[in-house]
Coordinates of C-alpha atoms and ligand atoms in Angstrom, one line a residue:
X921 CA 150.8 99.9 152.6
X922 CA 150.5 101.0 149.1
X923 CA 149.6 104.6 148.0
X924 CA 146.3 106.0 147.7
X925 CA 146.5 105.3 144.1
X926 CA 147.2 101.9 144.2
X927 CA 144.8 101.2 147.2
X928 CA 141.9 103.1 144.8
X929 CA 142.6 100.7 142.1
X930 CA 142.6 97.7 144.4
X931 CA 139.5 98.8 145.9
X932 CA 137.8 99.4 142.6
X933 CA 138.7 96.2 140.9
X934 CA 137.5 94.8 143.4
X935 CA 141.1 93.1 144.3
X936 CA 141.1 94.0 148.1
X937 CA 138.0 95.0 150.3
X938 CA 138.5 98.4 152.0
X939 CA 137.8 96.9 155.4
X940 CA 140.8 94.3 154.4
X941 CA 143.2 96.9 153.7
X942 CA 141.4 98.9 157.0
X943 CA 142.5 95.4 158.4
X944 CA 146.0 95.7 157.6
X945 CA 146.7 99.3 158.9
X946 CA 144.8 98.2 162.1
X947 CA 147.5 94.8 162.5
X948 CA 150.2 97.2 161.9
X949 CA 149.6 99.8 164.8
X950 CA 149.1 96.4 167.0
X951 CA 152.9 95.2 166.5
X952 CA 154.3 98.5 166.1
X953 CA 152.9 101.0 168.6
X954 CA 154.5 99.7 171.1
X955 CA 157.8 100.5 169.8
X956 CA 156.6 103.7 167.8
X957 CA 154.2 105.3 170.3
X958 CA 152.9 107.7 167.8
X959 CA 149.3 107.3 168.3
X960 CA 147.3 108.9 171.6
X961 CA 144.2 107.0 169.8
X962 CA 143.4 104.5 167.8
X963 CA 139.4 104.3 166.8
X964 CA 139.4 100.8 165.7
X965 CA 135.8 100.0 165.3
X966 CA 134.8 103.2 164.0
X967 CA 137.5 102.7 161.5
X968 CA 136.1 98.9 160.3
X969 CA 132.6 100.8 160.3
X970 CA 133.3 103.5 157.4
X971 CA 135.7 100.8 155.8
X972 CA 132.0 98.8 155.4
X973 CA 130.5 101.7 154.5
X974 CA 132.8 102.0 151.3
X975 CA 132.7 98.1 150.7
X976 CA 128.5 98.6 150.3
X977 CA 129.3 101.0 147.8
X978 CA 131.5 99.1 145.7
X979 CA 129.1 96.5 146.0
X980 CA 126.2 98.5 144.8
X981 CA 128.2 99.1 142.1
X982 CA 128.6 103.3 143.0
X983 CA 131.7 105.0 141.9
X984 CA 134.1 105.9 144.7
X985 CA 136.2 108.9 145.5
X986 CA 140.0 108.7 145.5
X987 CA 140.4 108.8 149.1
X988 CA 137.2 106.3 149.8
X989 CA 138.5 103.8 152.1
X990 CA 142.0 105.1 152.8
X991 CA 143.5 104.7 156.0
X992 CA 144.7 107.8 157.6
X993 CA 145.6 109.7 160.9
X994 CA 144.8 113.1 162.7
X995 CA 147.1 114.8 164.9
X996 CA 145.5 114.6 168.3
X997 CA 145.4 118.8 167.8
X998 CA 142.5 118.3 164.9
X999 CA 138.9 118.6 167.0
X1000 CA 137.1 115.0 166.4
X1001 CA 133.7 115.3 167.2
X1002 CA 133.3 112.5 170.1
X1003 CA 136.8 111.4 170.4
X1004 CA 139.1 112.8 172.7
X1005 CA 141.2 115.8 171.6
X1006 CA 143.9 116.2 173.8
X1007 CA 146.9 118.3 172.3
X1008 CA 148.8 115.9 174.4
X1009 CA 148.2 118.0 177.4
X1010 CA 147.4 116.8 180.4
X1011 CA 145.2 119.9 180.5
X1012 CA 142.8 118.7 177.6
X1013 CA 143.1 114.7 178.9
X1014 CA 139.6 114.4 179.1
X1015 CA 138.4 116.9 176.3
X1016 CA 135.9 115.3 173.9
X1017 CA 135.0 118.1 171.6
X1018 CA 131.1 118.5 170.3
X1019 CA 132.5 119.1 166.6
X1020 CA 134.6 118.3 164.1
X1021 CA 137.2 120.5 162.6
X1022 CA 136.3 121.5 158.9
X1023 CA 139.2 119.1 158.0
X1024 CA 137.8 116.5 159.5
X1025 CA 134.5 116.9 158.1
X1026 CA 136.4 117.3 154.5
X1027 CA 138.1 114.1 155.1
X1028 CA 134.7 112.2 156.3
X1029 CA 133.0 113.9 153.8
X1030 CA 136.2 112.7 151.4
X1031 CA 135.3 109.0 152.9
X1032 CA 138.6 108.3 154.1
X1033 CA 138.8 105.9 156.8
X1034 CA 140.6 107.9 160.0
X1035 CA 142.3 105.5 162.0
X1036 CA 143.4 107.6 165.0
X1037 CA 144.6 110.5 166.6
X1038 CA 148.5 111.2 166.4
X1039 CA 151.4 112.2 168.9
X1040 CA 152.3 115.4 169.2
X1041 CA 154.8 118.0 171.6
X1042 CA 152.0 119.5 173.7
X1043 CA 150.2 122.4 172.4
X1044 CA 152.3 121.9 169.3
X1045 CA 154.9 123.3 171.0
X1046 CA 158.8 121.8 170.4
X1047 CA 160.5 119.6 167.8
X1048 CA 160.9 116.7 168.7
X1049 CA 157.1 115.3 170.2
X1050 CA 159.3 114.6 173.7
X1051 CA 157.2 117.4 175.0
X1052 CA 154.1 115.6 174.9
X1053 CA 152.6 114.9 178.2
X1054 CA 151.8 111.1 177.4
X1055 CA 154.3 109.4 175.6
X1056 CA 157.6 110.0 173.4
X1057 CA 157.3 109.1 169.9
X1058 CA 160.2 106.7 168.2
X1059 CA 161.5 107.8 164.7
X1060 CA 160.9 104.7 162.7
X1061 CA 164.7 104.6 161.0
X1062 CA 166.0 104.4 164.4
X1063 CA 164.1 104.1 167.3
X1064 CA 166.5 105.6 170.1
X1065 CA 165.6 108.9 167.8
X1066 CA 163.3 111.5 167.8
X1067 CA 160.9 111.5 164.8
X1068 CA 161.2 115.3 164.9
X1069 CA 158.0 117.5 166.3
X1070 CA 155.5 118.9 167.0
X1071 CA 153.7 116.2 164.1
X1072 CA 155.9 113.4 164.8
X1073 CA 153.2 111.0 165.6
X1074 CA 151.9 111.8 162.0
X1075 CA 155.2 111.5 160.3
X1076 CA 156.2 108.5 162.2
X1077 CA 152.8 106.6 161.8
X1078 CA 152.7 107.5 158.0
X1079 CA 156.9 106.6 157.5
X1080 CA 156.0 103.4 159.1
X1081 CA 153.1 102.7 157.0
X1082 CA 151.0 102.6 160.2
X1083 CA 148.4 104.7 157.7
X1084 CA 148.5 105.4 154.1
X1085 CA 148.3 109.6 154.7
X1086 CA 148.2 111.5 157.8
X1087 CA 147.3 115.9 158.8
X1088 CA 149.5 117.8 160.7
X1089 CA 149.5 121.4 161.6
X1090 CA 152.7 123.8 161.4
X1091 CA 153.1 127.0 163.0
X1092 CA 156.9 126.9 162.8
X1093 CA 158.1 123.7 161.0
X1094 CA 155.8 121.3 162.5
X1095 CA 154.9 119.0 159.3
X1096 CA 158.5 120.0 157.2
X1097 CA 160.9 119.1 160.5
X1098 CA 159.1 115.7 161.2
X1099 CA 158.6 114.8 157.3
X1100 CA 162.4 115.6 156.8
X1101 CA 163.0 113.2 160.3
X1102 CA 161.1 110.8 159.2
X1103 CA 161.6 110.6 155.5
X1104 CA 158.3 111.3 154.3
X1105 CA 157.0 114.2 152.3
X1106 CA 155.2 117.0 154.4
X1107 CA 153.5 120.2 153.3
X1108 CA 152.9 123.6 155.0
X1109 CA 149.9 125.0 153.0
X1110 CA 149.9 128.9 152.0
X1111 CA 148.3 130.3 154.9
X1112 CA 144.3 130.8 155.1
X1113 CA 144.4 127.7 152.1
X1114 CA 143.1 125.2 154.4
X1115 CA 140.5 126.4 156.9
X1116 CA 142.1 126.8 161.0
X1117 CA 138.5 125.9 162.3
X1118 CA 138.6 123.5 164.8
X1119 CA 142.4 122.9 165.2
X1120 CA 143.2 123.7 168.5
X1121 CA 144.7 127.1 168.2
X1122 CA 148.4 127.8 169.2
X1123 CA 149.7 131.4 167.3
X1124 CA 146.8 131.9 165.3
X1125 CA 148.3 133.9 162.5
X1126 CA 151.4 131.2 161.9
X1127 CA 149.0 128.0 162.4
X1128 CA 148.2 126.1 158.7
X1129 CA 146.8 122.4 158.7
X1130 CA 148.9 120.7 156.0
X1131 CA 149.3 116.5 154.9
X1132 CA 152.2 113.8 155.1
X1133 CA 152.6 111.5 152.6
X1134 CA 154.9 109.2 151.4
X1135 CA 154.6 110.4 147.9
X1136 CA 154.1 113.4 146.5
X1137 CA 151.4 112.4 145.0
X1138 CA 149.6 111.2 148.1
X1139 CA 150.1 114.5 149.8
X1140 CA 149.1 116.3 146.7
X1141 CA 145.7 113.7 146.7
X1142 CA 145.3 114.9 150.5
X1143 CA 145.8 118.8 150.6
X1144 CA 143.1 118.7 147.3
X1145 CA 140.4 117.4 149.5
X1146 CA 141.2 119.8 153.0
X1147 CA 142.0 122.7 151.4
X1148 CA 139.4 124.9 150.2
X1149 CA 137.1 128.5 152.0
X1150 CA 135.6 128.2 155.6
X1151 CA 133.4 131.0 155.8
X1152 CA 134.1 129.5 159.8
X1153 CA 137.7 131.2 159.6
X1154 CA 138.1 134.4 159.3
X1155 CA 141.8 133.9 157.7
X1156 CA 140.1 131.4 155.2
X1157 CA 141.1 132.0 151.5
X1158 CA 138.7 132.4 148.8
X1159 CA 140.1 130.9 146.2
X1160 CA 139.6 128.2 143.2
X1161 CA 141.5 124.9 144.4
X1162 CA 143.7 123.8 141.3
X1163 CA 143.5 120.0 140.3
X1164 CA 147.1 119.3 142.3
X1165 CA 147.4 116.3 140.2
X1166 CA 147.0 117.9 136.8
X1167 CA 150.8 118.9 137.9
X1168 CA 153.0 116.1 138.8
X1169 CA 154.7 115.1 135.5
X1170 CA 157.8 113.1 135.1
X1171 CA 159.4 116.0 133.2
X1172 CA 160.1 119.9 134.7
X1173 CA 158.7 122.5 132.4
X1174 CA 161.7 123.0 128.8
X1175 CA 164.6 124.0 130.1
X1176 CA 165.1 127.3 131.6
X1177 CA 161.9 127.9 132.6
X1178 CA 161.4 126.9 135.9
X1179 CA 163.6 129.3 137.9
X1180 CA 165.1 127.9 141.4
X1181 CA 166.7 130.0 144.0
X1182 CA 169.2 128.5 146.3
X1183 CA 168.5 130.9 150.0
X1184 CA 172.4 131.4 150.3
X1185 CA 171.6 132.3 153.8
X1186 CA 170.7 128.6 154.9
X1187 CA 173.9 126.8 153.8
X1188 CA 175.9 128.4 156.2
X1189 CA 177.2 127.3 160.0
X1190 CA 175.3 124.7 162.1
X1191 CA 174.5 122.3 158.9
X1192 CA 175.6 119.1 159.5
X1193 CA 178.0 118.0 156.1
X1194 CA 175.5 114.9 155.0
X1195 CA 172.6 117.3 154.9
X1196 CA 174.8 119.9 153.1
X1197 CA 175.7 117.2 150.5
X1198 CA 172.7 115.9 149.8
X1199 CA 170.8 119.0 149.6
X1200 CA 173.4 120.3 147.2
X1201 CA 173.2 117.0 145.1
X1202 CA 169.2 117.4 144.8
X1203 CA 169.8 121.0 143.5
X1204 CA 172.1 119.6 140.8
X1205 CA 169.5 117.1 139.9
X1206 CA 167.0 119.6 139.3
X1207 CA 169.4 121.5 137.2
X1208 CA 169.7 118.3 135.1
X1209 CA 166.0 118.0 134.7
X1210 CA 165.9 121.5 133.3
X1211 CA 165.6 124.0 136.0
X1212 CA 167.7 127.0 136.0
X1213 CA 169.5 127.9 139.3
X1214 CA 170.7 130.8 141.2
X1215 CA 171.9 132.0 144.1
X1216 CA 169.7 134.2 146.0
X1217 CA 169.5 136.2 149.6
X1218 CA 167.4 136.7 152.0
X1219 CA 169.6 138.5 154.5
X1220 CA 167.1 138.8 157.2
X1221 CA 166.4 134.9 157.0
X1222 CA 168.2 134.7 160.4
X1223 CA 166.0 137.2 162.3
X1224 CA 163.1 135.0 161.6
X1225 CA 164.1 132.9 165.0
X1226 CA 164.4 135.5 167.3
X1227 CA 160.7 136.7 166.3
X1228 CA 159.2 133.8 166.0
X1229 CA 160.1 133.5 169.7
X1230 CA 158.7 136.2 170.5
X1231 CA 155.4 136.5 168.3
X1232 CA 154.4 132.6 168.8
X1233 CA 154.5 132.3 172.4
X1234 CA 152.5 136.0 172.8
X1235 CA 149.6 134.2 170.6
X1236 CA 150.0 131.3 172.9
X1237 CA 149.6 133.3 175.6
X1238 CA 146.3 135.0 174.6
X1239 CA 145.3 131.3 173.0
X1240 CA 146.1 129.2 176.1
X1241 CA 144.3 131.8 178.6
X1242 CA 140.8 129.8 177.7
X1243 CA 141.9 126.8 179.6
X1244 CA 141.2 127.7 182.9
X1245 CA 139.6 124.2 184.3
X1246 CA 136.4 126.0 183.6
X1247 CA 135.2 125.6 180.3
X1248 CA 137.5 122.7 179.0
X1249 CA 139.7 119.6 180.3
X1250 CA 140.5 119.0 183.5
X1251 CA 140.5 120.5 186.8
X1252 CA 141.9 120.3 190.2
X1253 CA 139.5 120.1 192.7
X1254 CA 140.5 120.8 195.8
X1255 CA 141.2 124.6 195.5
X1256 CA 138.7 126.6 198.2
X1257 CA 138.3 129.7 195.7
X1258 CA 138.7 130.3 192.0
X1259 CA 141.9 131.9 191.5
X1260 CA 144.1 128.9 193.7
X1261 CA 141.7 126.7 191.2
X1262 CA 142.8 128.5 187.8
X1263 CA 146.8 128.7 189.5
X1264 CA 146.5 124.7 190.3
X1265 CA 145.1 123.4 187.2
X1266 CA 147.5 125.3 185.4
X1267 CA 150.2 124.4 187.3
X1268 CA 149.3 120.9 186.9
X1269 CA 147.7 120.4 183.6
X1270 CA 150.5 122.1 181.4
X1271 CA 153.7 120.9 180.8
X1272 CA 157.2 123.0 181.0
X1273 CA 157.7 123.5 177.6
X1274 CA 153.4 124.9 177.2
X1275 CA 154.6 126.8 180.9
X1276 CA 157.7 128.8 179.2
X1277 CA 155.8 130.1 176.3
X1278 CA 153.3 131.5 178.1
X1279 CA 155.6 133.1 180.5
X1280 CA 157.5 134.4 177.4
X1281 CA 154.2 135.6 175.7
X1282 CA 152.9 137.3 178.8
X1283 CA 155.7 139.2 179.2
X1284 CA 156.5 140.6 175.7
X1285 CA 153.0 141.7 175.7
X1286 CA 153.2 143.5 178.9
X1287 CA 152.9 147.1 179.2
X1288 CA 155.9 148.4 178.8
X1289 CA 157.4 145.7 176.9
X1290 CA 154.7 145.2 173.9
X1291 CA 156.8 148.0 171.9
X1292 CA 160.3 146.4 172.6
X1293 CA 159.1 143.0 171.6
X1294 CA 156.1 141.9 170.1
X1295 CA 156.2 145.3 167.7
X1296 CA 159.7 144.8 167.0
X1297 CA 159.3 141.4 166.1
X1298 CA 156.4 142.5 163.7
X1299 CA 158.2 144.8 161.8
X1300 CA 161.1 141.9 161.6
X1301 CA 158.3 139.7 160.2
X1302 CA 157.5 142.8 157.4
X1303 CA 161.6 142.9 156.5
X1304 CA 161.6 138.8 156.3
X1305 CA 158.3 139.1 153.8
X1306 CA 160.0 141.5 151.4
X1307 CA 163.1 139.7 151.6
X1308 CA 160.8 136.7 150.1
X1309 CA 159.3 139.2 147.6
X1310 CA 162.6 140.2 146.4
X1311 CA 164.1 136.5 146.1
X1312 CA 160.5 136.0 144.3
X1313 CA 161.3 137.9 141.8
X1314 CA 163.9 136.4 140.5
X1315 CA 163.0 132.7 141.2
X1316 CA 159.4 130.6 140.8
X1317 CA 160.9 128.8 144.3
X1318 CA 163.2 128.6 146.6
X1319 CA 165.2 126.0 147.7
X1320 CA 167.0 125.1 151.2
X1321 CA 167.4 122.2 154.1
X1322 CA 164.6 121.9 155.6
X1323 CA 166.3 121.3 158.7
X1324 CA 170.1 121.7 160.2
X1325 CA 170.3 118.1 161.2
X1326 CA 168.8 114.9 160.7
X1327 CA 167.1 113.1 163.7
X1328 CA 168.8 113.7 166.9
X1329 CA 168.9 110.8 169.8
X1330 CA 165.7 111.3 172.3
X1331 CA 166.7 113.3 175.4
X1332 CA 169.8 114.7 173.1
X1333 CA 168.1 118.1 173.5
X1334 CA 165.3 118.2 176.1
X1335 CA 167.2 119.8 178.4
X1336 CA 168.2 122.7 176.2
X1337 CA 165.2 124.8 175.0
X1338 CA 167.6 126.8 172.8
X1339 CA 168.9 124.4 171.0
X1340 CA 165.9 122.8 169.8
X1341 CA 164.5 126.4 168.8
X1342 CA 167.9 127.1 166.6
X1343 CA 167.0 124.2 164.6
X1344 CA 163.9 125.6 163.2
X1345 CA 165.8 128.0 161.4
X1346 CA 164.9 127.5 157.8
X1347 CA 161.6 126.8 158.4
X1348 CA 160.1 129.7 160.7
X1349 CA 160.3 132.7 157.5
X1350 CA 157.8 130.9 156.2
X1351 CA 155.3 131.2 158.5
X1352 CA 156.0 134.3 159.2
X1353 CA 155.6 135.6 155.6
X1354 CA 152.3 133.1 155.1
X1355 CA 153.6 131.1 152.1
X1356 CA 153.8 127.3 151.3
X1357 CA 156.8 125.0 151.3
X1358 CA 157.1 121.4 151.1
X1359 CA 159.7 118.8 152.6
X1360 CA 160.6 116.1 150.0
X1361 CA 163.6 113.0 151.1
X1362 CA 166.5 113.9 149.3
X1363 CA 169.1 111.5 150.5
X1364 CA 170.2 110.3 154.1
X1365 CA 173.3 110.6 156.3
X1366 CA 176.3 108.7 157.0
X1367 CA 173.7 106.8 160.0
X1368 CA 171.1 105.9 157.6
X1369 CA 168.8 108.6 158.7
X1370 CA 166.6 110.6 156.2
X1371 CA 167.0 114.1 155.3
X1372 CA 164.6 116.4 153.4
X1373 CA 165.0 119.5 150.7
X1374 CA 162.7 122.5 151.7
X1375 CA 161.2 123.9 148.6
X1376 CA 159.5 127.4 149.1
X1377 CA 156.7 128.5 147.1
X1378 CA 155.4 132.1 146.2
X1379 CA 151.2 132.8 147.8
X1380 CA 149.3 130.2 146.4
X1381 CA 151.8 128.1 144.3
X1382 CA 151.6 124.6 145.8
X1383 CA 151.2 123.7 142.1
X1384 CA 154.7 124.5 141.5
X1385 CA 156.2 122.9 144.6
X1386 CA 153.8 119.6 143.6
X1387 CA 155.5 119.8 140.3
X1388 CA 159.0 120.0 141.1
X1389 CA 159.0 118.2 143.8
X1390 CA 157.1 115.3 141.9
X1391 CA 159.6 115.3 139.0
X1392 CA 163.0 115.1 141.5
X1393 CA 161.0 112.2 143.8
X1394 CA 160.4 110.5 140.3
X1395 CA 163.7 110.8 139.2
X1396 CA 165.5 109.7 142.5
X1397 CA 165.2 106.5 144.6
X1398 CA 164.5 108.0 148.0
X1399 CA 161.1 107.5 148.3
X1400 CA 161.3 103.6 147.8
X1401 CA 163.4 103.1 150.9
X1402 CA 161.5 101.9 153.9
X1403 CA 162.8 102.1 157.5
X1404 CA 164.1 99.3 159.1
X1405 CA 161.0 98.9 161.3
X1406 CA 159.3 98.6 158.3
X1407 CA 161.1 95.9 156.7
Ligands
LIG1908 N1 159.3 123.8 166.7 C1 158.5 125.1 166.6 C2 158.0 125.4 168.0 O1 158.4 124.8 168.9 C3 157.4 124.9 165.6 C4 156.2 124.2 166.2 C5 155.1 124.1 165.2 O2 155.3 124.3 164.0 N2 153.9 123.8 165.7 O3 157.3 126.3 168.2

């Protein structure tokens, strides 16, 4: 599939119908879901109906909007008003929610054509989209692989061009771990950029919607039309939404004036050598195109693990409490009073992973306990944001891994909740101090398998990240290798 770009242009010369290119995502799920997996849903003739929709107004000769008859994908965490939402929970299996997310209005509003509702690890919850309660999603460079988590159906479905552009949401890593997995780019917006209403909540003040693309540019086309006040969420931003495009330029600002710092604290133990050497390489090229590098520290980088653990899961807890087999989803019926209800729908409707991180949350926020966890881990989460001030002031961003380790083999990990929760080292700070970072391919391993280049920008400066990360894609080939499902 082409990019959104190159589809508009099709589309308004008149070159290719938007329910023929509709046509072509639609073929594509049929041979490759069943190797792939990464879709819960897949709305086919609602798709063909606003693909029409588009065509009648080309026809009429009405000028269209740049993401008019695109093909893209929601993760099955984004509330579609009609069509299941599931979380990939057993819990929610039957949940069809009575509105839209504000995203998903955005998008309809946008007329982009949404395909389906994406794979995800239950609740959100994991890294690898093996935790979902329906099916495990393939990683499309090699299918015995994870495609990374929780958005993996969205990074897998966009990396193999299921769909031109799909949403995620990331509370921890969840759109820069799969994007990196899956070679795609993938952006965690600054938080309160893009409105939380209607995305099925799982910690509240970590929780950003974001897009995947496989340009730049395509993920830069996307955030432009979600992001933007909700006067439905509280945490919503008001503020003027730059033209994201205005930014990507084949050239970095004259030399010496973008400033890049390299978080020393993320090229230490654990990262695997080809993602250490390929990261390192796309910080060199970036110094060739003019930007000026440094070294900096953010000592308390590795503390940002520990309280994530402990401050996600306590939000879960509080979020997860409303499903109760009373007011949503599912429930067991054969309980003779309400409490043995609530204990067996629980028990059955939620997964292990969902099942630990209440337990977890529950506990830190116990009486008692609340001041030797969840208030310690706030006050880590102050020391991580001034550790990001600091660096900020001597850098425009910062640059890391976005993950350890590229895609590990599916069941590699599932047994090992610890493991898995190590790996979201370098993405977790930034959550946890609110501020935007992208995932862009920078290389791939020894195996073949992608691996992406975290860059870190200050409140509100996806314009920056858009522009550097737009003028290393353009200068490097990454971006125009396709899986081998793909070709
Ligand atoms: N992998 C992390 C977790 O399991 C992050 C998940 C996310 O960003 N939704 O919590």
């Amino acid at each position: 599939m082409a990019s959104i770009r190159k589809l508009h242009q099709q589309l308004v010369s008149k070159e290719r119908s938007a329910v023929e290119i509709t046509q072509e995502a639609l073929a594509r799920l049929e041979v490759l879901e069943p190797k792939l997996k990464s879709f819960l849903w897949i709305g086919a003739e609602a798709a063909l109906e606003q693909a029409r929709r588009v065509d009648a107004k080309i026809a009429a000769g009405e000028e269209i909007g740049p993401l008019e008859g695109i093909p893209v994908a929601l993760k099955d965490n984004l509330c579609t008003q009609g069509v299941p939402t599931t979380c990939a929970s057993r819990i929610l299996e039957n949940f069809v929610p009575p509105y839209n997310a504000t995203v998903v209005e955005k998008l309809a509003a946008a007329g982009a054509v949404i395909i389906g509702k994406t794979n995800l690890d239950e609740f959100a919850m994991g890294s690898s989209t093996e935790n979902s309660a329906y099916q495990t999603t393939a990683n499309p460079w090699d299918v015995t692989r994870v495609p990374g988590g929780s958005s993996g159906g969205s990074a897998a479905a966009v990396a193999a061009e299921e769909c031109v552009a799909a949403l995620g949401s990331d509370t921890g890593g969840s759109i820069r771990q799969p994007a990196s997995f899956c070679g795609v780019v993938g952006m965690k917006p600054t938080y309160g950029l893009v409105s939380r209403y209607g995305l099925v909540a799982f910690a509240s003040s970590l929780d950003q919607i974001g897009p995947f693309g496989r340009t730049v540019e395509d993920a830069a086309i996307l955030l432009e039309a979600i992001a933007g006040y909700d006067p439905k969420d509280a945490t919503s931003i008001k503020t003027e939404i730059p033209n994201y495009l205005d930014c990507l330029k084949p050239n970095l600002r004259p030399k010496g004036r973008l400033r890049i710092g390299v978080i020393q604290e993320t090229f230490g133990e654990g990262l695997e050598p080809g993602v250490e050497n390929a990261v390192k390489a796309a910080i060199e090229k970036l110094q060739e195109l003019g930007a000026q590098v440094q070294v900096v520290s953010c000592p308390t980088f590795r503390y940002g693990v520990p309280a994530y653990y402990v401050l996600a899961p306590s939000e879960a807890s509080a979020n997860l409490a409303r499903y109760d087999g009373v007011k949503y989803g599912m429930r067991v019926p054969d309980a003779d009073n309400l409490l043995t209800m609530y204990g067996k729908t629980r028990a059955r409707g939620f997964g292990a992973e969902v099942k630990r991180r209440i337990t977890i949350g529950t506990y830190a926020l116990s009486a008692g306990y609340y001041d030797a966890y969840y208030l310690k881990a706030q006050k880590v989460r102050t020391l991580i944001k001034r550790d990001f001030e600091k660096a900020f002031a001597q850098a425009d961003i910062l640059v890391s891994p976005t993950s350890p380790t590229t895609a590990f083999t599916q069941g590699e990990k599932a047994d090992d909740p610890l493991s898995m929760y190590l790996l979201d080292l370098m993405t977790i700070p930034v959550n946890l101090a609110g501020l935007p970072a992208l995932s862009v391919p920078c290389g791939f391993d020894e195996r073949g398998l992608p691996i992406g280049m975290q860059l870190i920008g200050n409140l509100l400066q996806e314009s920056t990240l858009f522009e550097v990360a737009y003028a290393y894609e353009q200068s490097t080939p990454w971006h125009q290798k396709k899986p081998i499902l793909v070709s």
